[in-house]
Amino acid sequence: MGNWERLVWNQRELLLSGLGVTIEICLLAFVGAIIGGLLLCLVRLYVAPLRPVAILLIEFFRATPIFVQLMWVNYVWPEVLGWPNTFFTAGWVALALQSSGYLAETFRTGIEAVPKGHREAAASTGMPQLLIFRRIVMPQALLTAAPSLVNQFTVIVKSSTLVSVITVPDLMFQSQKIVNIWYEPIEVLTATAGIYIAFIFLISQAGKLVSDWLRRTFGLQG
Amino acid sequence: MNEAPCIRVVDVHKQFGPLEVLKGVSFDVHRASVVSMIGASGSGKSTLLRCINYLEVPSAGAIYIEGESLGFREDGSGRRSTRPLREINRMRRDLGVVFQQFNLWPHMTVLGNIIEAPIRVLGLPRKDALERADECLRTVRLSDKANEYPARLSGGQQQRAAIARALAMRPKVMLFDEPTSSLDPELTDEVLNVMRELARAGTTMIVVTHEMDFAREVSDRVLFLHDGLIDEEGSPEQVFTAPRSERCRQFLAKYLK
């Protein structure tokens, strides 16, 4: 047990700070992905002249490996756009881009799943189109999308381990740092894997609760 | 009768691509009267009902609500211009619709469904909307389910909630599109009873239905549609006991033993 104490317990501050960075970067990426995904989806569905652009972006984000995306945002964007200026920002932006491609499709499915009759019932009261979208269509689409949203968060957490390669000090980065000091990988990497498993397990359990609640309360299939 | 009909349908045609579903239908609905539309599936009766509030835009013809055309404006010299959607929406408030599939909004409670349009469309204060909702829920005898989500209700309860939602707009006319067709047989009566009471209370109603006993009992006028045209029209007495049209006779023979 001596090794565990020396390599894991005594390094807990480093590991916890890494976990903090991981959580922070994942949350930023998640929020960014939701906003980006919504925008892409709305443009694709309702802004006809820009539809091809939206489709191109969605397919591009979805089809590029996260590692390539990360390198691209980190090394190409600053040259071309002058932004992002930190590795941390590049990290969450790259994660957000990829997930926004997937979420755009999730939201689209949610919007298209709202039965036509629900819109007609609203229209028959004289409700204008924009209000129908805001009050009747969008809330249902978001509820339908909720379980997939949670699922996408677990994908972000898993992908986030790659930001360590652009030196963002996340959990994976700190764990490798400890390995590189003593060259004793067994305990540290096992503990790190354990932390990721626990984190992701918690999220997916929360997702299950959400979809059960949706089915029970609203009769919506997530 | 001197007063203008509540609803006047004039030579309405509706075409879906090459298919002509309505081939020129005209009729009037007077205030506080009940008009039933019967006919085989595909005869055009649901399409006709949907044309009355422009959920389907007629290909030709006109719908007048208390003398005002729904689709176009007429200026003093009789020149017509298309009515903007904003104005059509204002006129739609006067027409409550009850759908075959209920179409309650699943993310809102029954109460939420009922007060949504009065608050957002009519601009009623929440307190007034709640009072209206209370009254409408009593009419459909669903006060105890106000805070349930639609998914928790039976089909009959959902349809009654949908009727309450339509009533909360205080429409001049209620349009029913096969309101009991997707209900289990044992649940149709609770919906039909509510509709009977509405009719008795003087609600102007247009009802597309396959419930012949109900149509016969409640209607002031019955229209039999066939192939996009009104094939038989008259009092329930006349249509059900002495139809002039052979097709109507055959149709009724299948329903009335």
Tab-separated table of C-alpha atoms in Angstrom:
chain	number	residue	atom	x	y	z
A	1	MET	CA	0.000	0.000	0.000
A	2	GLY	CA	3.009	2.252	0.354
A	3	ASN	CA	3.064	3.015	-3.342
A	4	TRP	CA	-0.597	4.070	-3.340
A	5	GLU	CA	0.045	6.454	-0.521
A	6	ARG	CA	3.174	7.905	-2.074
A	7	LEU	CA	1.981	8.125	-5.665
A	8	VAL	CA	-1.710	8.830	-5.306
A	9	TRP	CA	-2.707	10.050	-1.856
A	10	ASN	CA	0.274	12.353	-1.397
A	11	GLN	CA	-0.294	13.721	-4.896
A	12	ARG	CA	-3.968	14.321	-4.300
A	13	GLU	CA	-3.719	18.080	-4.625
A	14	LEU	CA	-2.192	17.801	-8.058
A	15	LEU	CA	-4.794	15.232	-9.144
A	16	LEU	CA	-7.673	17.261	-7.706
A	17	SER	CA	-6.507	20.429	-9.413
A	18	GLY	CA	-6.382	18.390	-12.605
A	19	LEU	CA	-9.919	17.145	-11.997
A	20	GLY	CA	-10.985	20.756	-11.437
A	21	VAL	CA	-9.578	21.755	-14.811
A	22	THR	CA	-11.238	18.758	-16.447
A	23	ILE	CA	-14.629	19.671	-14.987
A	24	GLU	CA	-14.215	23.305	-15.933
A	25	ILE	CA	-13.189	22.585	-19.510
A	26	CYS	CA	-15.988	20.019	-19.952
A	27	LEU	CA	-18.658	22.395	-18.660
A	28	LEU	CA	-17.469	25.212	-20.909
A	29	ALA	CA	-17.335	22.848	-23.865
A	30	PHE	CA	-20.823	21.563	-23.035
A	31	VAL	CA	-22.400	25.010	-22.815
A	32	GLY	CA	-20.549	26.055	-25.961
A	33	ALA	CA	-21.744	22.931	-27.753
A	34	ILE	CA	-25.379	23.529	-26.764
A	35	ILE	CA	-25.300	27.133	-27.969
A	36	GLY	CA	-23.369	26.242	-31.134
A	37	GLY	CA	-25.583	23.234	-31.807
A	38	LEU	CA	-28.764	25.275	-31.411
A	39	LEU	CA	-27.466	27.959	-33.746
A	40	LEU	CA	-26.375	25.462	-36.378
A	41	CYS	CA	-29.692	23.628	-36.135
A	42	LEU	CA	-31.824	26.774	-36.370
A	43	VAL	CA	-29.832	28.058	-39.337
A	44	ARG	CA	-30.114	24.698	-41.026
A	45	LEU	CA	-33.883	24.518	-40.539
A	46	TYR	CA	-35.002	28.119	-40.894
A	47	VAL	CA	-32.406	30.253	-42.690
A	48	ALA	CA	-32.652	28.882	-46.204
A	49	PRO	CA	-29.815	30.908	-47.833
A	50	LEU	CA	-27.301	29.765	-45.189
A	51	ARG	CA	-28.487	26.167	-45.035
A	52	PRO	CA	-25.602	24.727	-47.118
A	53	VAL	CA	-23.092	26.486	-44.862
A	54	ALA	CA	-24.698	25.038	-41.738
A	55	ILE	CA	-24.801	21.538	-43.218
A	56	LEU	CA	-21.153	21.822	-44.258
A	57	LEU	CA	-20.093	22.916	-40.776
A	58	ILE	CA	-22.132	20.219	-39.046
A	59	GLU	CA	-20.665	17.502	-41.264
A	60	PHE	CA	-17.161	18.921	-40.898
A	61	PHE	CA	-17.340	19.018	-37.094
A	62	ARG	CA	-18.782	15.544	-36.914
A	63	ALA	CA	-16.384	13.969	-39.383
A	64	THR	CA	-13.086	15.318	-38.045
A	65	PRO	CA	-11.317	13.312	-35.324
A	66	ILE	CA	-11.167	15.198	-32.041
A	67	PHE	CA	-7.367	15.101	-32.081
A	68	VAL	CA	-7.213	16.797	-35.478
A	69	GLN	CA	-9.828	19.320	-34.356
A	70	LEU	CA	-7.756	20.123	-31.304
A	71	MET	CA	-4.579	20.643	-33.313
A	72	TRP	CA	-6.481	22.693	-35.866
A	73	VAL	CA	-8.035	25.083	-33.350
A	74	ASN	CA	-4.831	25.296	-31.335
A	75	TYR	CA	-2.361	25.910	-34.151
A	76	VAL	CA	-4.339	27.110	-37.182
A	77	TRP	CA	-6.909	29.455	-35.628
A	78	PRO	CA	-4.396	31.720	-33.855
A	79	GLU	CA	-2.519	32.148	-37.146
A	80	VAL	CA	-5.624	32.837	-39.213
A	81	LEU	CA	-8.072	34.408	-36.750
A	82	GLY	CA	-5.746	35.640	-34.001
A	83	TRP	CA	-7.762	33.584	-31.490
A	84	PRO	CA	-7.776	31.583	-29.191
A	85	ASN	CA	-4.822	32.888	-27.294
A	86	THR	CA	-4.568	30.238	-24.565
A	87	PHE	CA	-4.300	26.442	-24.711
A	88	PHE	CA	-7.180	26.244	-22.271
A	89	THR	CA	-9.515	28.181	-24.593
A	90	ALA	CA	-8.357	26.207	-27.613
A	91	GLY	CA	-9.115	23.028	-25.650
A	92	TRP	CA	-12.712	23.725	-24.787
A	93	VAL	CA	-13.481	25.378	-28.112
A	94	ALA	CA	-12.303	22.307	-30.023
A	95	LEU	CA	-14.384	20.035	-27.777
A	96	ALA	CA	-17.373	22.339	-28.173
A	97	LEU	CA	-17.097	22.401	-31.961
A	98	GLN	CA	-17.176	18.673	-32.320
A	99	SER	CA	-20.119	18.209	-29.978
A	100	SER	CA	-22.018	21.115	-31.527
A	101	GLY	CA	-22.108	19.166	-34.787
A	102	TYR	CA	-23.732	16.215	-33.046
A	103	LEU	CA	-26.066	18.329	-30.922
A	104	ALA	CA	-27.261	20.274	-33.972
A	105	GLU	CA	-28.602	16.979	-35.318
A	106	THR	CA	-30.044	16.028	-31.921
A	107	PHE	CA	-31.966	19.305	-31.739
A	108	ARG	CA	-33.154	18.934	-35.318
A	109	THR	CA	-34.516	15.483	-34.566
A	110	GLY	CA	-36.231	16.921	-31.489
A	111	ILE	CA	-37.854	19.742	-33.444
A	112	GLU	CA	-38.972	17.474	-36.251
A	113	ALA	CA	-40.438	15.009	-33.749
A	114	VAL	CA	-43.010	17.528	-32.521
A	115	PRO	CA	-46.289	16.377	-34.112
A	116	LYS	CA	-47.736	18.740	-36.709
A	117	GLY	CA	-51.015	18.666	-34.808
A	118	HIS	CA	-49.443	20.370	-31.792
A	119	ARG	CA	-48.509	23.313	-33.983
A	120	GLU	CA	-51.948	23.308	-35.605
A	121	ALA	CA	-53.649	23.355	-32.217
A	122	ALA	CA	-51.629	26.456	-31.370
A	123	ALA	CA	-52.202	28.061	-34.769
A	124	SER	CA	-55.944	27.500	-34.417
A	125	THR	CA	-56.014	29.778	-31.376
A	126	GLY	CA	-54.458	32.539	-33.491
A	127	MET	CA	-50.991	32.105	-32.040
A	128	PRO	CA	-48.313	33.653	-34.309
A	129	GLN	CA	-45.539	31.438	-35.731
A	130	LEU	CA	-42.705	32.747	-33.573
A	131	LEU	CA	-44.675	32.216	-30.385
A	132	ILE	CA	-45.641	28.699	-31.498
A	133	PHE	CA	-41.976	27.934	-31.973
A	134	ARG	CA	-40.939	29.395	-28.643
A	135	ARG	CA	-43.776	28.055	-26.469
A	136	ILE	CA	-44.861	24.818	-28.157
A	137	VAL	CA	-42.087	23.425	-30.367
A	138	MET	CA	-38.827	24.341	-28.648
A	139	PRO	CA	-39.682	23.175	-25.100
A	140	GLN	CA	-40.771	19.790	-26.435
A	141	ALA	CA	-37.675	19.532	-28.632
A	142	LEU	CA	-35.410	20.276	-25.672
A	143	LEU	CA	-37.167	17.714	-23.488
A	144	THR	CA	-36.848	15.093	-26.203
A	145	ALA	CA	-33.182	16.004	-26.653
A	146	ALA	CA	-32.326	16.001	-22.949
A	147	PRO	CA	-31.153	12.366	-22.664
A	148	SER	CA	-28.946	12.694	-25.775
A	149	LEU	CA	-27.595	15.914	-24.343
A	150	VAL	CA	-26.485	14.154	-21.189
A	151	ASN	CA	-24.972	11.403	-23.296
A	152	GLN	CA	-23.024	13.959	-25.302
A	153	PHE	CA	-21.614	15.307	-22.043
A	154	THR	CA	-20.030	11.933	-21.309
A	155	VAL	CA	-18.495	12.012	-24.791
A	156	ILE	CA	-17.004	15.414	-23.998
A	157	VAL	CA	-15.528	14.118	-20.743
A	158	LYS	CA	-13.877	11.219	-22.554
A	159	SER	CA	-12.566	13.405	-25.379
A	160	SER	CA	-11.303	15.979	-22.903
A	161	THR	CA	-8.418	13.678	-21.924
A	162	LEU	CA	-6.802	14.682	-25.201
A	163	VAL	CA	-6.402	18.334	-24.232
A	164	SER	CA	-3.385	17.233	-22.209
A	165	VAL	CA	-1.440	16.990	-25.475
A	166	ILE	CA	-1.706	20.755	-25.916
A	167	THR	CA	-0.494	21.090	-22.297
A	168	VAL	CA	-3.795	21.985	-20.665
A	169	PRO	CA	-3.237	20.837	-17.038
A	170	ASP	CA	-6.277	18.570	-16.761
A	171	LEU	CA	-6.539	15.346	-14.770
A	172	MET	CA	-4.850	13.271	-17.466
A	173	PHE	CA	-2.035	15.816	-17.774
A	174	GLN	CA	-1.318	15.823	-14.032
A	175	SER	CA	-1.498	12.072	-13.841
A	176	GLN	CA	1.064	11.713	-16.628
A	177	LYS	CA	3.233	14.282	-14.900
A	178	ILE	CA	3.327	12.122	-11.763
A	179	VAL	CA	4.137	9.067	-13.884
A	180	ASN	CA	7.003	10.934	-15.501
A	181	ILE	CA	8.552	11.873	-12.174
A	182	TRP	CA	8.901	8.349	-10.744
A	183	TYR	CA	8.258	6.135	-13.786
A	184	GLU	CA	5.778	4.104	-11.783
A	185	PRO	CA	2.551	4.123	-13.804
A	186	ILE	CA	0.464	1.376	-12.184
A	187	GLU	CA	-1.143	3.135	-9.224
A	188	VAL	CA	-1.479	6.608	-10.692
A	189	LEU	CA	-3.006	5.565	-13.982
A	190	THR	CA	-5.324	3.080	-12.289
A	191	ALA	CA	-6.515	5.760	-9.902
A	192	THR	CA	-7.005	8.166	-12.808
A	193	ALA	CA	-9.039	5.615	-14.719
A	194	GLY	CA	-11.117	5.110	-11.573
A	195	ILE	CA	-11.861	8.813	-11.287
A	196	TYR	CA	-12.986	9.014	-14.920
A	197	ILE	CA	-15.168	5.946	-14.535
A	198	ALA	CA	-16.828	7.375	-11.427
A	199	PHE	CA	-17.378	10.754	-13.095
A	200	ILE	CA	-18.890	9.295	-16.227
A	201	PHE	CA	-20.973	6.804	-14.272
A	202	LEU	CA	-22.497	9.645	-12.270
A	203	ILE	CA	-23.385	11.562	-15.412
A	204	SER	CA	-24.957	8.620	-17.195
A	205	GLN	CA	-26.985	7.714	-14.089
A	206	ALA	CA	-28.247	11.281	-14.018
A	207	GLY	CA	-29.131	10.891	-17.694
A	208	LYS	CA	-31.119	7.759	-16.956
A	209	LEU	CA	-33.063	9.534	-14.229
A	210	VAL	CA	-33.809	12.370	-16.636
A	211	SER	CA	-35.199	10.130	-19.358
A	212	ASP	CA	-37.268	8.101	-16.870
A	213	TRP	CA	-38.738	11.297	-15.529
A	214	LEU	CA	-39.497	12.535	-19.057
A	215	ARG	CA	-41.267	9.337	-19.944
A	216	ARG	CA	-43.280	9.260	-16.724
A	217	THR	CA	-44.245	12.924	-16.688
A	218	PHE	CA	-44.668	13.894	-20.305
A	219	GLY	CA	-44.914	10.585	-22.128
A	220	LEU	CA	-41.929	11.685	-24.222
A	221	GLN	CA	-39.526	9.104	-25.579
A	222	GLY	CA	-35.960	10.283	-25.149
B	1	MET	CA	-83.642	34.995	-40.534
B	2	ASN	CA	-82.413	38.572	-40.685
B	3	GLU	CA	-79.059	38.402	-38.943
B	4	ALA	CA	-75.984	37.434	-40.961
B	5	PRO	CA	-74.977	33.802	-40.621
B	6	CYS	CA	-72.230	33.170	-38.077
B	7	ILE	CA	-70.273	31.314	-40.713
B	8	ARG	CA	-70.833	31.341	-44.416
B	9	VAL	CA	-68.972	28.900	-46.639
B	10	VAL	CA	-69.157	29.918	-50.299
B	11	ASP	CA	-68.193	27.606	-53.150
B	12	VAL	CA	-65.055	26.282	-51.446
B	13	HIS	CA	-62.699	24.181	-53.538
B	14	LYS	CA	-59.584	22.453	-52.298
B	15	GLN	CA	-56.996	20.767	-54.428
B	16	PHE	CA	-53.979	18.770	-53.270
B	17	GLY	CA	-51.841	18.534	-56.382
B	18	PRO	CA	-53.943	16.795	-59.014
B	19	LEU	CA	-56.456	15.577	-56.415
B	20	GLU	CA	-59.581	17.694	-55.992
B	21	VAL	CA	-60.855	17.003	-52.486
B	22	LEU	CA	-63.527	19.707	-52.345
B	23	LYS	CA	-65.404	20.561	-55.521
B	24	GLY	CA	-67.431	23.580	-54.554
B	25	VAL	CA	-69.131	23.441	-51.171
B	26	SER	CA	-71.471	26.108	-49.814
B	27	PHE	CA	-73.466	26.292	-46.612
B	28	ASP	CA	-74.344	28.655	-43.762
B	29	VAL	CA	-74.149	28.164	-40.040
B	30	HIS	CA	-76.445	30.298	-37.907
B	31	ARG	CA	-75.761	31.415	-34.398
B	32	ALA	CA	-76.495	28.867	-31.654
B	33	SER	CA	-77.037	26.102	-34.162
B	34	VAL	CA	-75.286	22.777	-34.590
B	35	VAL	CA	-74.269	21.566	-38.045
B	36	SER	CA	-73.010	18.004	-38.433
B	37	MET	CA	-71.014	16.768	-41.374
B	38	ILE	CA	-71.176	13.071	-42.123
B	39	GLY	CA	-69.835	10.981	-44.947
B	40	ALA	CA	-67.376	8.223	-45.779
B	41	SER	CA	-63.652	8.611	-45.205
B	42	GLY	CA	-62.190	10.609	-48.059
B	43	SER	CA	-65.422	12.447	-48.738
B	44	GLY	CA	-63.695	15.719	-47.822
B	45	LYS	CA	-65.462	16.526	-44.562
B	46	SER	CA	-62.327	16.934	-42.442
B	47	THR	CA	-60.642	18.999	-45.133
B	48	LEU	CA	-63.724	21.191	-45.262
B	49	LEU	CA	-63.588	21.738	-41.510
B	50	ARG	CA	-59.889	22.595	-41.696
B	51	CYS	CA	-60.602	25.087	-44.472
B	52	ILE	CA	-63.034	26.938	-42.231
B	53	ASN	CA	-60.188	28.296	-40.081
B	54	TYR	CA	-57.530	28.235	-42.787
B	55	LEU	CA	-55.498	25.330	-41.402
B	56	GLU	CA	-55.963	24.407	-45.044
B	57	VAL	CA	-56.150	27.349	-47.393
B	58	PRO	CA	-59.003	26.826	-49.876
B	59	SER	CA	-57.930	26.743	-53.530
B	60	ALA	CA	-61.011	28.763	-54.428
B	61	GLY	CA	-64.104	30.114	-52.733
B	62	ALA	CA	-64.502	32.050	-49.531
B	63	ILE	CA	-65.194	31.670	-45.821
B	64	TYR	CA	-67.046	34.472	-44.053
B	65	ILE	CA	-67.073	34.829	-40.297
B	66	GLU	CA	-69.907	37.150	-39.281
B	67	GLY	CA	-69.813	38.696	-42.708
B	68	GLU	CA	-66.050	39.204	-42.817
B	69	SER	CA	-64.037	37.175	-45.254
B	70	LEU	CA	-61.229	35.160	-43.690
B	71	GLY	CA	-58.886	35.049	-46.663
B	72	PHE	CA	-59.120	38.485	-48.185
B	73	ARG	CA	-60.195	42.043	-47.543
B	74	GLU	CA	-62.639	43.858	-49.742
B	75	ASP	CA	-62.408	47.611	-50.005
B	76	GLY	CA	-65.328	49.925	-50.778
B	77	SER	CA	-65.150	49.376	-54.512
B	78	GLY	CA	-65.115	45.594	-54.109
B	79	ARG	CA	-61.418	45.142	-54.851
B	80	ARG	CA	-59.944	42.159	-53.099
B	81	SER	CA	-56.545	41.897	-51.470
B	82	THR	CA	-55.092	38.927	-49.623
B	83	ARG	CA	-55.433	39.211	-45.879
B	84	PRO	CA	-52.126	39.147	-43.996
B	85	LEU	CA	-51.528	36.222	-41.646
B	86	ARG	CA	-51.651	38.571	-38.672
B	87	GLU	CA	-55.293	39.363	-39.407
B	88	ILE	CA	-56.167	35.756	-40.141
B	89	ASN	CA	-54.714	34.927	-36.734
B	90	ARG	CA	-56.954	37.520	-35.106
B	91	MET	CA	-60.023	36.003	-36.741
B	92	ARG	CA	-58.977	32.492	-35.807
B	93	ARG	CA	-59.478	33.368	-32.142
B	94	ASP	CA	-63.199	33.217	-32.831
B	95	LEU	CA	-63.000	29.588	-33.984
B	96	GLY	CA	-62.181	26.930	-31.402
B	97	VAL	CA	-60.927	23.650	-32.839
B	98	VAL	CA	-61.066	20.203	-31.267
B	99	PHE	CA	-58.943	17.635	-33.082
B	100	GLN	CA	-59.269	13.897	-33.518
B	101	GLN	CA	-55.820	13.402	-31.949
B	102	PHE	CA	-56.492	15.848	-29.043
B	103	ASN	CA	-53.164	17.616	-29.699
B	104	LEU	CA	-52.707	18.707	-26.113
B	105	TRP	CA	-49.233	20.107	-25.498
B	106	PRO	CA	-47.473	17.394	-23.490
B	107	HIS	CA	-44.999	19.686	-21.741
B	108	MET	CA	-47.760	21.654	-20.014
B	109	THR	CA	-50.296	20.569	-17.432
B	110	VAL	CA	-53.980	20.581	-18.320
B	111	LEU	CA	-54.245	24.001	-16.696
B	112	GLY	CA	-51.151	25.197	-18.559
B	113	ASN	CA	-52.722	24.057	-21.827
B	114	ILE	CA	-55.915	25.977	-21.071
B	115	ILE	CA	-54.415	29.309	-20.001
B	116	GLU	CA	-51.643	29.412	-22.622
B	117	ALA	CA	-53.550	31.034	-25.473
B	118	PRO	CA	-55.768	33.301	-23.336
B	119	ILE	CA	-52.611	34.755	-21.763
B	120	ARG	CA	-50.279	34.779	-24.774
B	121	VAL	CA	-52.766	35.477	-27.550
B	122	LEU	CA	-55.589	37.432	-25.896
B	123	GLY	CA	-53.251	39.071	-23.399
B	124	LEU	CA	-55.474	38.261	-20.397
B	125	PRO	CA	-53.970	38.757	-16.948
B	126	ARG	CA	-53.037	35.428	-15.407
B	127	LYS	CA	-55.704	35.770	-12.717
B	128	ASP	CA	-58.503	36.176	-15.261
B	129	ALA	CA	-57.147	33.329	-17.348
B	130	LEU	CA	-57.167	31.079	-14.285
B	131	GLU	CA	-60.770	31.998	-13.554
B	132	ARG	CA	-61.738	31.162	-17.124
B	133	ALA	CA	-59.835	27.898	-16.921
B	134	ASP	CA	-61.661	27.022	-13.744
B	135	GLU	CA	-65.005	27.601	-15.384
B	136	CYS	CA	-64.048	25.635	-18.538
B	137	LEU	CA	-62.751	22.731	-16.470
B	138	ARG	CA	-66.072	22.599	-14.644
B	139	THR	CA	-67.911	22.551	-17.971
B	140	VAL	CA	-65.969	19.470	-19.067
B	141	ARG	CA	-65.988	18.046	-15.515
B	142	LEU	CA	-62.213	17.797	-15.232
B	143	SER	CA	-61.478	20.171	-12.348
B	144	ASP	CA	-59.641	17.469	-10.403
B	145	LYS	CA	-57.136	16.934	-13.236
B	146	ALA	CA	-56.064	20.559	-13.650
B	147	ASN	CA	-52.500	19.915	-12.531
B	148	GLU	CA	-51.915	16.626	-14.338
B	149	TYR	CA	-49.824	16.322	-17.472
B	150	PRO	CA	-51.750	15.043	-20.502
B	151	ALA	CA	-49.746	11.799	-20.598
B	152	ARG	CA	-51.379	10.790	-17.303
B	153	LEU	CA	-54.930	11.138	-18.612
B	154	SER	CA	-57.168	8.703	-20.445
B	155	GLY	CA	-58.105	9.522	-24.033
B	156	GLY	CA	-61.555	10.720	-22.966
B	157	GLN	CA	-60.073	12.992	-20.319
B	158	GLN	CA	-57.527	14.332	-22.796
B	159	GLN	CA	-60.249	15.165	-25.287
B	160	ARG	CA	-62.309	16.909	-22.619
B	161	ALA	CA	-59.223	18.906	-21.634
B	162	ALA	CA	-58.793	19.839	-25.307
B	163	ILE	CA	-62.420	21.016	-25.409
B	164	ALA	CA	-61.783	23.125	-22.300
B	165	ARG	CA	-58.692	24.587	-23.955
B	166	ALA	CA	-60.721	25.605	-27.009
B	167	LEU	CA	-63.573	27.014	-24.869
B	168	ALA	CA	-61.162	29.177	-22.879
B	169	MET	CA	-60.742	31.432	-25.911
B	170	ARG	CA	-64.533	32.092	-25.787
B	171	PRO	CA	-64.829	31.379	-29.511
B	172	LYS	CA	-67.932	32.246	-31.457
B	173	VAL	CA	-67.923	28.831	-33.083
B	174	MET	CA	-66.549	25.463	-32.026
B	175	LEU	CA	-65.230	23.162	-34.756
B	176	PHE	CA	-65.003	19.456	-33.916
B	177	ASP	CA	-62.967	17.211	-36.202
B	178	GLU	CA	-64.012	13.625	-35.442
B	179	PRO	CA	-63.582	14.219	-31.717
B	180	THR	CA	-64.332	10.630	-30.692
B	181	SER	CA	-62.760	8.702	-33.569
B	182	SER	CA	-59.530	7.865	-31.754
B	183	LEU	CA	-61.220	6.953	-28.487
B	184	ASP	CA	-62.021	3.505	-27.151
B	185	PRO	CA	-65.793	2.924	-27.475
B	186	GLU	CA	-66.355	3.059	-23.725
B	187	LEU	CA	-64.808	6.537	-23.575
B	188	THR	CA	-66.817	8.193	-26.334
B	189	ASP	CA	-69.840	8.927	-24.147
B	190	GLU	CA	-68.030	11.182	-21.697
B	191	VAL	CA	-66.920	13.351	-24.610
B	192	LEU	CA	-70.265	13.266	-26.417
B	193	ASN	CA	-72.069	14.206	-23.200
B	194	VAL	CA	-69.927	17.302	-22.827
B	195	MET	CA	-70.706	18.191	-26.437
B	196	ARG	CA	-74.432	17.642	-25.846
B	197	GLU	CA	-74.305	20.093	-22.961
B	198	LEU	CA	-72.469	22.646	-25.048
B	199	ALA	CA	-75.107	22.333	-27.759
B	200	ARG	CA	-77.887	22.686	-25.203
B	201	ALA	CA	-76.213	25.818	-23.814
B	202	GLY	CA	-76.443	27.436	-27.247
B	203	THR	CA	-72.892	26.975	-28.500
B	204	THR	CA	-72.547	27.297	-32.250
B	205	MET	CA	-70.920	24.081	-33.414
B	206	ILE	CA	-69.733	22.388	-36.590
B	207	VAL	CA	-69.097	18.708	-35.996
B	208	VAL	CA	-67.475	16.179	-38.290
B	209	THR	CA	-68.506	12.828	-36.888
B	210	HIS	CA	-69.213	9.159	-37.418
B	211	GLU	CA	-71.511	9.084	-34.376
B	212	MET	CA	-74.844	8.979	-36.194
B	213	ASP	CA	-77.055	8.813	-33.090
B	214	PHE	CA	-75.295	11.856	-31.715
B	215	ALA	CA	-75.591	13.765	-34.983
B	216	ARG	CA	-79.273	12.944	-35.212
B	217	GLU	CA	-80.002	13.972	-31.652
B	218	VAL	CA	-77.980	17.188	-31.426
B	219	SER	CA	-77.850	18.713	-34.895
B	220	ASP	CA	-80.063	21.386	-36.311
B	221	ARG	CA	-78.756	20.593	-39.751
B	222	VAL	CA	-76.931	17.629	-41.241
B	223	LEU	CA	-74.689	17.677	-44.312
B	224	PHE	CA	-73.813	14.458	-46.093
B	225	LEU	CA	-70.625	14.845	-48.082
B	226	HIS	CA	-69.704	12.605	-50.965
B	227	ASP	CA	-66.711	12.992	-53.227
B	228	GLY	CA	-66.068	16.605	-52.322
B	229	LEU	CA	-69.661	17.791	-52.682
B	230	ILE	CA	-72.650	18.156	-50.385
B	231	ASP	CA	-74.809	15.285	-51.586
B	232	GLU	CA	-77.634	15.591	-49.101
B	233	GLU	CA	-78.564	18.330	-46.715
B	234	GLY	CA	-81.379	18.959	-44.328
B	235	SER	CA	-82.790	18.529	-40.855
B	236	PRO	CA	-81.627	15.377	-39.060
B	237	GLU	CA	-85.148	14.057	-39.342
B	238	GLN	CA	-85.138	14.392	-43.089
B	239	VAL	CA	-81.558	13.188	-43.733
B	240	PHE	CA	-81.771	10.178	-41.456
B	241	THR	CA	-85.286	9.007	-42.188
B	242	ALA	CA	-85.992	10.145	-45.727
B	243	PRO	CA	-82.770	10.861	-47.578
B	244	ARG	CA	-83.288	11.870	-51.171
B	245	SER	CA	-79.846	10.766	-52.259
B	246	GLU	CA	-79.310	7.102	-52.968
B	247	ARG	CA	-75.670	7.300	-51.839
B	248	CYS	CA	-76.696	8.823	-48.525
B	249	ARG	CA	-79.228	6.015	-48.051
B	250	GLN	CA	-76.524	3.426	-48.681
B	251	PHE	CA	-74.097	5.177	-46.374
B	252	LEU	CA	-76.608	5.336	-43.546
B	253	ALA	CA	-77.623	1.727	-44.044
B	254	LYS	CA	-74.099	0.742	-42.995
B	255	TYR	CA	-74.331	2.751	-39.797
B	256	LEU	CA	-77.947	2.341	-38.726
B	257	LYS	CA	-79.237	-1.116	-38.337
